[in-house]
Tab-separated table of C-alpha atoms in Angstrom:
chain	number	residue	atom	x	y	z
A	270	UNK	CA	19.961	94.265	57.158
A	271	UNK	CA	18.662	91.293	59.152
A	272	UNK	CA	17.787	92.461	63.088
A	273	UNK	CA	20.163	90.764	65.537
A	274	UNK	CA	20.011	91.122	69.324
A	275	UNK	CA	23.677	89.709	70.695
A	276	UNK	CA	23.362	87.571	73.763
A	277	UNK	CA	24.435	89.113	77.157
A	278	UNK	CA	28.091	88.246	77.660
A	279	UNK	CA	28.234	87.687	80.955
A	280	UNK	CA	25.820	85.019	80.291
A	281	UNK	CA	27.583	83.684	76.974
A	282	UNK	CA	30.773	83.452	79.159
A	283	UNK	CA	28.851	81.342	81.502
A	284	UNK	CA	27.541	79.240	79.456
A	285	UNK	CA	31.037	78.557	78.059
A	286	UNK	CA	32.564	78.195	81.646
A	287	UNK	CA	30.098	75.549	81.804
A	288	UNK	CA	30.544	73.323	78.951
A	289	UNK	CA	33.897	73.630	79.712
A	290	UNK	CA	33.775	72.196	83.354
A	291	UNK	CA	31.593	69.353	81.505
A	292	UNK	CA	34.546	68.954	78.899
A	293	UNK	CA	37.310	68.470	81.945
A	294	UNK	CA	35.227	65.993	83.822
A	295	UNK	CA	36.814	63.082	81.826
A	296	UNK	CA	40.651	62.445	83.257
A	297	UNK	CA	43.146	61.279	81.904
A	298	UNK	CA	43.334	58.349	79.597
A	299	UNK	CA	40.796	58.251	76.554
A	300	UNK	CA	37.523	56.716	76.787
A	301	UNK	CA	36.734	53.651	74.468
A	302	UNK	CA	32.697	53.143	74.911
A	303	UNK	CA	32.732	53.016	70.872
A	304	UNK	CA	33.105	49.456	69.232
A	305	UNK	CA	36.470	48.507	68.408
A	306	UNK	CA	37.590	50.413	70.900
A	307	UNK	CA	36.824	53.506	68.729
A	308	UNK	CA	35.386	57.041	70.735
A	309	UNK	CA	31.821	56.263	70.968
A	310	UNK	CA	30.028	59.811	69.970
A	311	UNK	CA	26.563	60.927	70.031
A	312	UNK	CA	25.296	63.563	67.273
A	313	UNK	CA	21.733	64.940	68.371
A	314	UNK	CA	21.391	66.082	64.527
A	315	UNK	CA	23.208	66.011	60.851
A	316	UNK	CA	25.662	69.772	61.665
A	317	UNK	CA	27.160	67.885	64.663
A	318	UNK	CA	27.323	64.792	63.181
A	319	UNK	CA	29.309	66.454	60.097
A	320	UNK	CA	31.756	67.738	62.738
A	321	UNK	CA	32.262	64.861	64.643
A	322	UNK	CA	32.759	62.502	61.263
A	323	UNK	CA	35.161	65.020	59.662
A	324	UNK	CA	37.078	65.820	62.662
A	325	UNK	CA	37.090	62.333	64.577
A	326	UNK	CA	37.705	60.485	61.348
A	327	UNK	CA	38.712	56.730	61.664
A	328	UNK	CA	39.125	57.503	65.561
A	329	UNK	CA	35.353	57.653	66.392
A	330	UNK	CA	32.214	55.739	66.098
A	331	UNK	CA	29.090	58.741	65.000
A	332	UNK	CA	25.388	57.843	65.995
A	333	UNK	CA	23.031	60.479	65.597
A	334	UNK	CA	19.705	60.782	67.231
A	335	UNK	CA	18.089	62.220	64.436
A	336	UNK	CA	17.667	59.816	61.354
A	337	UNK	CA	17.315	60.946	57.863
A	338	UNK	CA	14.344	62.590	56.634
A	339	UNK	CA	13.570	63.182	60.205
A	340	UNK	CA	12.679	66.937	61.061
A	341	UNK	CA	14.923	67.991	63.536
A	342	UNK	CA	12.715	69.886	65.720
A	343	UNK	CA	10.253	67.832	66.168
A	344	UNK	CA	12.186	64.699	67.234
A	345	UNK	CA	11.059	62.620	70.320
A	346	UNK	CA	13.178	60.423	72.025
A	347	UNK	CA	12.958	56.715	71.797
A	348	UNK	CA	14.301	54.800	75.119
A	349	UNK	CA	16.846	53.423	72.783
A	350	UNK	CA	18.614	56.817	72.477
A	351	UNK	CA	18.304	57.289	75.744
A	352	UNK	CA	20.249	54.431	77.018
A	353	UNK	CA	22.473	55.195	73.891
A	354	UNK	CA	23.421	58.770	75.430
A	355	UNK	CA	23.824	56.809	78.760
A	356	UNK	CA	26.618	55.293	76.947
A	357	UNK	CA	28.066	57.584	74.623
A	358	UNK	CA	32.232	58.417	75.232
A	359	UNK	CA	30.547	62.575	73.834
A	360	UNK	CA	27.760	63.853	73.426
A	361	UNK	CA	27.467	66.984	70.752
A	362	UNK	CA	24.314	68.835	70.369
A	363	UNK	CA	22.995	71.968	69.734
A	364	UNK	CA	20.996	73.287	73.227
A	365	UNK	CA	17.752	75.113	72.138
A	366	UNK	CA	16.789	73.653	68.769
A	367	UNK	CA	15.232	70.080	69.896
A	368	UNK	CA	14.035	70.533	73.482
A	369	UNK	CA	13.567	66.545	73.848
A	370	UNK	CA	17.170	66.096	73.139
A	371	UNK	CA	18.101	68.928	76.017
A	372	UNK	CA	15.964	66.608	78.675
A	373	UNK	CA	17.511	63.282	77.373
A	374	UNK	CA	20.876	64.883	77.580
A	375	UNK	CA	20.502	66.550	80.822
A	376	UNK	CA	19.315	63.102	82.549
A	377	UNK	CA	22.125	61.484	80.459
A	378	UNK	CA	25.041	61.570	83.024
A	379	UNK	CA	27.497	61.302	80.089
A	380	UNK	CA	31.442	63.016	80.778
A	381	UNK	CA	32.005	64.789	77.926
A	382	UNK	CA	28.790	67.005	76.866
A	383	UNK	CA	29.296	69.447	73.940
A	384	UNK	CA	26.917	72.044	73.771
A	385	UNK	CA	27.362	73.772	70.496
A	386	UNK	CA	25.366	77.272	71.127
A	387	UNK	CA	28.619	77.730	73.799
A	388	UNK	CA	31.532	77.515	71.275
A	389	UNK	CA	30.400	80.775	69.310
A	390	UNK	CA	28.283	83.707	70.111
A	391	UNK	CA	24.280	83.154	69.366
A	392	UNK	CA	22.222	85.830	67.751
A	393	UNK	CA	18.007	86.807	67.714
A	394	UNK	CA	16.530	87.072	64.322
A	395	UNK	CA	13.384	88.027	63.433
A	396	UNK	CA	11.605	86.627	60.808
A	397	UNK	CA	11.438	89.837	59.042
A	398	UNK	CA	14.686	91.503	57.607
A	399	UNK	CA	13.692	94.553	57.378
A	400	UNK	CA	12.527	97.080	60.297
A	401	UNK	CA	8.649	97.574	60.072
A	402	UNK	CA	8.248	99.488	63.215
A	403	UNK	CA	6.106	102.655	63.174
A	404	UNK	CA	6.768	104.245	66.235
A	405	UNK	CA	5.843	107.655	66.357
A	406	UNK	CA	3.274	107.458	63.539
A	407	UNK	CA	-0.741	108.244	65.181
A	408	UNK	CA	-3.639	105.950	64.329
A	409	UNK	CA	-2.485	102.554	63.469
A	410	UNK	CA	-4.358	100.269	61.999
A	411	UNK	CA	-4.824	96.410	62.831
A	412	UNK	CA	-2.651	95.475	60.231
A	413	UNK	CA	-0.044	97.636	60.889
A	414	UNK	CA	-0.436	96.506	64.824
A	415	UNK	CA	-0.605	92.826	63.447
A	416	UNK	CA	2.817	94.071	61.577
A	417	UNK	CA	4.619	95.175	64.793
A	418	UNK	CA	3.492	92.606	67.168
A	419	UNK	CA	4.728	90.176	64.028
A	420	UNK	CA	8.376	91.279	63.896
A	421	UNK	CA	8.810	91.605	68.026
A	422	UNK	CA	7.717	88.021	68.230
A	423	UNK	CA	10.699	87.150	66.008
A	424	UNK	CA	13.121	89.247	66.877
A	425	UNK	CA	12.920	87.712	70.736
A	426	UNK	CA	13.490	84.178	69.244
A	427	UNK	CA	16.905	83.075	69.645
A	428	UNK	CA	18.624	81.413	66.489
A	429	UNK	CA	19.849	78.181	66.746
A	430	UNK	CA	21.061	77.671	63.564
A	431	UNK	CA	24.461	78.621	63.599
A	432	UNK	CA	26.113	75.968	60.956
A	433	UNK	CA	24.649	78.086	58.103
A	434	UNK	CA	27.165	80.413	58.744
A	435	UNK	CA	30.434	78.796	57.266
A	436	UNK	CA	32.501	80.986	59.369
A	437	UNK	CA	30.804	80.286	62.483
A	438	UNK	CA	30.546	76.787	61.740
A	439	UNK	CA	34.112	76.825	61.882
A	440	UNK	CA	34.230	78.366	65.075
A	441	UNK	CA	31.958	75.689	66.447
A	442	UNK	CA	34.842	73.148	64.609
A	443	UNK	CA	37.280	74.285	66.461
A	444	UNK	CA	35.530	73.883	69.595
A	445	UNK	CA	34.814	70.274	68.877
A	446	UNK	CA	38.424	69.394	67.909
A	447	UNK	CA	39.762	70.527	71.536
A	448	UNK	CA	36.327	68.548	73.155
A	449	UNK	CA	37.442	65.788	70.759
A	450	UNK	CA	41.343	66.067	72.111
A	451	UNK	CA	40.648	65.968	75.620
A	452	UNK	CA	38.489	62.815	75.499
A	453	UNK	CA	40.991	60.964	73.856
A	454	UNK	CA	44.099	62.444	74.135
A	455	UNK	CA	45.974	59.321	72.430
A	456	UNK	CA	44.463	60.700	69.306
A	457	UNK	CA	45.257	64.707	70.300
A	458	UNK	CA	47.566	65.312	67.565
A	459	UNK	CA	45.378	63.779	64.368
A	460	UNK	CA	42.207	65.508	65.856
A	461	UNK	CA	43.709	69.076	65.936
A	462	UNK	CA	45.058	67.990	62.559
A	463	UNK	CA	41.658	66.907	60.848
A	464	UNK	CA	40.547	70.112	62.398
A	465	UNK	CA	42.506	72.784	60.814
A	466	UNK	CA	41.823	70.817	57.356
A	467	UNK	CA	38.475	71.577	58.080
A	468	UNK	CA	38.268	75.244	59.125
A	469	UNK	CA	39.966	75.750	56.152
A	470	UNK	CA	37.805	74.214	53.825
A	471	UNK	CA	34.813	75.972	55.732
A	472	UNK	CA	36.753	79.274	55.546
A	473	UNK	CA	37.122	78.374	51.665
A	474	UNK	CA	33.162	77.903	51.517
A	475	UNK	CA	33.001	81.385	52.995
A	476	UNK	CA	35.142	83.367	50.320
A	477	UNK	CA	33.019	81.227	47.908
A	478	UNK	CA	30.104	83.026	49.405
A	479	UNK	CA	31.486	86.509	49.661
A	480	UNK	CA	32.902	86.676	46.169
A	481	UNK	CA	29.511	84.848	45.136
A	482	UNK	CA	27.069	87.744	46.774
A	483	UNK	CA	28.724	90.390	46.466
A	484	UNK	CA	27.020	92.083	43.570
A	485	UNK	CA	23.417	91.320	43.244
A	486	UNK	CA	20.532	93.109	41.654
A	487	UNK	CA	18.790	92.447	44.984
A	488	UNK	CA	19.341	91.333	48.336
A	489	UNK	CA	16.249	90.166	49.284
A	490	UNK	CA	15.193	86.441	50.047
A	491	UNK	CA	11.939	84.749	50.819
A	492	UNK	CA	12.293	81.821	52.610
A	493	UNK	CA	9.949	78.924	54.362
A	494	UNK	CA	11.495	79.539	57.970
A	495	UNK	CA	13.329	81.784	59.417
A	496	UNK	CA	16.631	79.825	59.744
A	497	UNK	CA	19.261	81.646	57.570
A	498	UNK	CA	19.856	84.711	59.587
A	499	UNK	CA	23.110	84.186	60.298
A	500	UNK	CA	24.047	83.483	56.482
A	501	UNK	CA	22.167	86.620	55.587
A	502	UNK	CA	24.184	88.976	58.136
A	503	UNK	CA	27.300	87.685	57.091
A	504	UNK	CA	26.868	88.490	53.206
A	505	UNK	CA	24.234	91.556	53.646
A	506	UNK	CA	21.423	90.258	52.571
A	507	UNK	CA	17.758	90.468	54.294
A	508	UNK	CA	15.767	87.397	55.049
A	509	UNK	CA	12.247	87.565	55.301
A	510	UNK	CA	11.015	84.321	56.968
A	511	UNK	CA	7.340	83.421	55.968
A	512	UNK	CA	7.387	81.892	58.942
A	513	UNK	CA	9.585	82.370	62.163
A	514	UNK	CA	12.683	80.240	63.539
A	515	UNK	CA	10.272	77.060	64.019
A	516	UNK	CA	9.327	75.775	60.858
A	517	UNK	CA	6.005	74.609	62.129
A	518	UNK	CA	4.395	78.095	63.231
A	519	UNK	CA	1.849	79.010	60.553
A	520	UNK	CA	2.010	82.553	59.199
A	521	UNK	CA	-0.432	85.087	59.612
A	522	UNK	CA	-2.699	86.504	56.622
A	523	UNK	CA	-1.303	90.006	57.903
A	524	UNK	CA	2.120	88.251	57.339
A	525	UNK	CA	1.095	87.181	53.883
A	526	UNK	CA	0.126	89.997	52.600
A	527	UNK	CA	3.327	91.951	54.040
A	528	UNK	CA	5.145	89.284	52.219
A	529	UNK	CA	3.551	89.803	48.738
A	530	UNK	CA	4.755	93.825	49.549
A	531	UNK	CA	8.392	92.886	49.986
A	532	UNK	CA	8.118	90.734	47.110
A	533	UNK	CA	7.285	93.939	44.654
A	534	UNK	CA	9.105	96.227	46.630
A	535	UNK	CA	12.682	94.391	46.694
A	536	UNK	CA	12.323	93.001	43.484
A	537	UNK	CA	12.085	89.583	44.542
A	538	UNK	CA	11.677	86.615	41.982
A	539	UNK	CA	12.086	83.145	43.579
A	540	UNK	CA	10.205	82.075	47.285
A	541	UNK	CA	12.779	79.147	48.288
A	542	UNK	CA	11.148	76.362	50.250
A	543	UNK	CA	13.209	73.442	51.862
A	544	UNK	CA	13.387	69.108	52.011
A	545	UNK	CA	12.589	68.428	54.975
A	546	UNK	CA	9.476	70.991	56.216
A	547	UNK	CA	6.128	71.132	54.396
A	548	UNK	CA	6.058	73.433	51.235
A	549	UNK	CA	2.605	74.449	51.204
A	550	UNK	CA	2.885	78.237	52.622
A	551	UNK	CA	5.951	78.862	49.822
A	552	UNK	CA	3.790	77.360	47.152
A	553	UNK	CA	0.842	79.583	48.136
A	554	UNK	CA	2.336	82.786	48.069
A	555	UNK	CA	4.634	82.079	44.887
A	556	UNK	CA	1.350	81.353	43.475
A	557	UNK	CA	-0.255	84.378	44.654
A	558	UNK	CA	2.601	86.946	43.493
A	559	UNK	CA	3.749	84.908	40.213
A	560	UNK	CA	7.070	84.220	41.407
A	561	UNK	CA	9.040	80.875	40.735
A	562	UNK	CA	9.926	78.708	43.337
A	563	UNK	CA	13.454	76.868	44.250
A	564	UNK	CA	15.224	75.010	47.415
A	565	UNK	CA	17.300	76.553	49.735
A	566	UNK	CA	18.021	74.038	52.365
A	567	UNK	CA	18.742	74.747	55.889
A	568	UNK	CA	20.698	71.711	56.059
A	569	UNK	CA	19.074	69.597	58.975
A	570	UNK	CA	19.514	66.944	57.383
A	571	UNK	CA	21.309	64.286	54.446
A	572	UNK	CA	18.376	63.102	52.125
A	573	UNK	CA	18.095	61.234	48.623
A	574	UNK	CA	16.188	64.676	47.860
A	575	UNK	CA	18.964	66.735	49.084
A	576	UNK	CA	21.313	68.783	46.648
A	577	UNK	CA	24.303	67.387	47.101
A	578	UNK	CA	26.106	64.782	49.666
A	579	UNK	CA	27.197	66.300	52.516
A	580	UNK	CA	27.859	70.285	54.132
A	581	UNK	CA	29.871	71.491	51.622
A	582	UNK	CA	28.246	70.514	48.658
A	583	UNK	CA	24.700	71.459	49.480
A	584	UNK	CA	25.793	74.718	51.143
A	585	UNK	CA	27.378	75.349	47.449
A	586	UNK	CA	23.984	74.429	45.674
A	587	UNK	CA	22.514	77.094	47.747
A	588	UNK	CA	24.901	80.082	47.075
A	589	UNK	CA	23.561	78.639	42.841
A	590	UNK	CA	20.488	79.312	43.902
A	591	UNK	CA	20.815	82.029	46.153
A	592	UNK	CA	22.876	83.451	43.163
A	593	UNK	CA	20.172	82.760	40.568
A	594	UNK	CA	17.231	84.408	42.848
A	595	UNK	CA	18.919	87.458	43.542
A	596	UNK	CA	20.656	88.398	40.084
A	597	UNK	CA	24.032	87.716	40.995
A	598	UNK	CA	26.559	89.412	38.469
């Protein structure tokens, strides 16, 4: 299964007694920065604006920093969204996926900062799935050292991209909701309601995905970047990244040629690339191992090119083709 380092607790717990203290700072009456005297809230990218939307309904005004088509990680920050956090009633963002947006919110000075990574318990996944240490074995050869040094890399990455997990997603939800109640506590009682409509329908997406998994000829995906470690953990299957957490590192030909191993070893038949990163590297090696390719979309974003209109329904075009790589019966 895919490697997974837990984060130290006592430093998880801090992080939460943090965002916490930053949740409190606002007192007593609800803030009305938004227009129409709506809760003005800041989304760094499309997961937290998804929340925010679903869960603040008619009760909130959503800007998000990231625009559409826009790769998440490498956003910049304009001065516009700068003065725009300034002025934002929350802020929700994901700390450690776009460091310009952790500056921009750190000089921000906003009350109510929502730091997603604090509301559920962050993971390190390599970009391999598999373990392809050798320790023990005498006279290595570069590849093999190319190999090893390959999967530690990886495995010391921490993974950001908690929202591909439906059940942690949901855990995140929850945390927003309460963020959501004590900024505007006129509007408590709907929040918490729109809330537990959506944990539900994100704990519905998760059955979807256990029944959907369950039984497949293999479990093995090939992927552009290494961000579905969390979905493969949770339904026991093994990602191999071609390359790691950032979409933007380049693969090594060592890394390649592992790849094209896994491929015949594991049985696998589709490389999936994604919308919104280049497609070259997935192209390449389909090419080079005769396997089809298809789109499994890490979901950083709403597109015309995207498979479906929102969370839910592109999350459910990827268990299709998640389904259709690995043989799902």
């Amino acid at each position: 299964m895919n490697v997974r380092r837990l984060i130290p607790t006592a430093a998880l717990t801090g992080a939460v007694a943090l965002g916490a203290t930053a949740l409190t700072a606002c007192s007593g009456a609800a803030a009305t920065g938004g227009t129409d005297g709506k809760l003005a809230v800041t989304a760094s990218f499309y997961p937290m604006q998804f929340l925010a939307e679903q869960i603040g309904k008619d009760h909130v005004k959503v800007d998000t920093l990231t625009e559409p088509g826009v790769e998440p990680h490498d956003l910049e920050i304009t001065p516009k969204q700068t003065a725009q956090l300034g002025e934002a009633d929350v802020i929700l963002y994901l700390k450690s996926l776009q460091p310009a947006v952790d500056k921009a919110v750190t000089q921000s000075g906003a009350k109510n900062i929502v730091d997603a990574a604090t509301l559920t318990t962050l993971e390190s996944h390599g970009a391999a799935g598999h373990d392809h240490g050798h320790e023990g074995e005498a006279g290595h050869s570069e590849e093999e050292h190319a190999k090893e040094e390959h999967a530690k890399e990886g495995e010391a990455a921490t993974d950001p991209h908690i929202w591909l997990d439906p059940a942690k997603y949901a855990e995140v939800a929850q945390g927003v909701g309460k963020a959501l109640e004590k900024a505007d506590p006129d509007h408590a009682a709907d929040y918490k309601k729109n809330t537990e409509e959506l944990v539900a329908k994100l704990n519905g997406l998760d059955t979807e995905f256990k029944d959907g998994l369950k039984n497949t000829a293999t479990k093995t995906f090939i992927t552009t970047h290494a961000a579905f470690g969390y979905l493969a953990e949770r339904y026991g299957l093994d990602q191999e990244g071609i390359s790691g957490v950032d979409p933007e590192s380049e693969p090594s030909p060592a890394r390649m040629k592992e790849l094209q191993e896994v491929a015949r070893k594991d049985n696998v038949s589709t490389v999936f690339f994604e919308t919104l990163a280049s497609d070259k590297t997935a192209k390449t090696l389909a090419a080079d191992t005769g396997l089809k390719t298809d789109v499994l979309d890490p979901l950083e974003g709403i597109t015309d090119k995207s498979q479906g209109a929102d969370y839910v329904e592109v999350m459910r075009s990827n268990l299709k083709n998640l389904q259709k790589a690995l043989g799902a019966k």
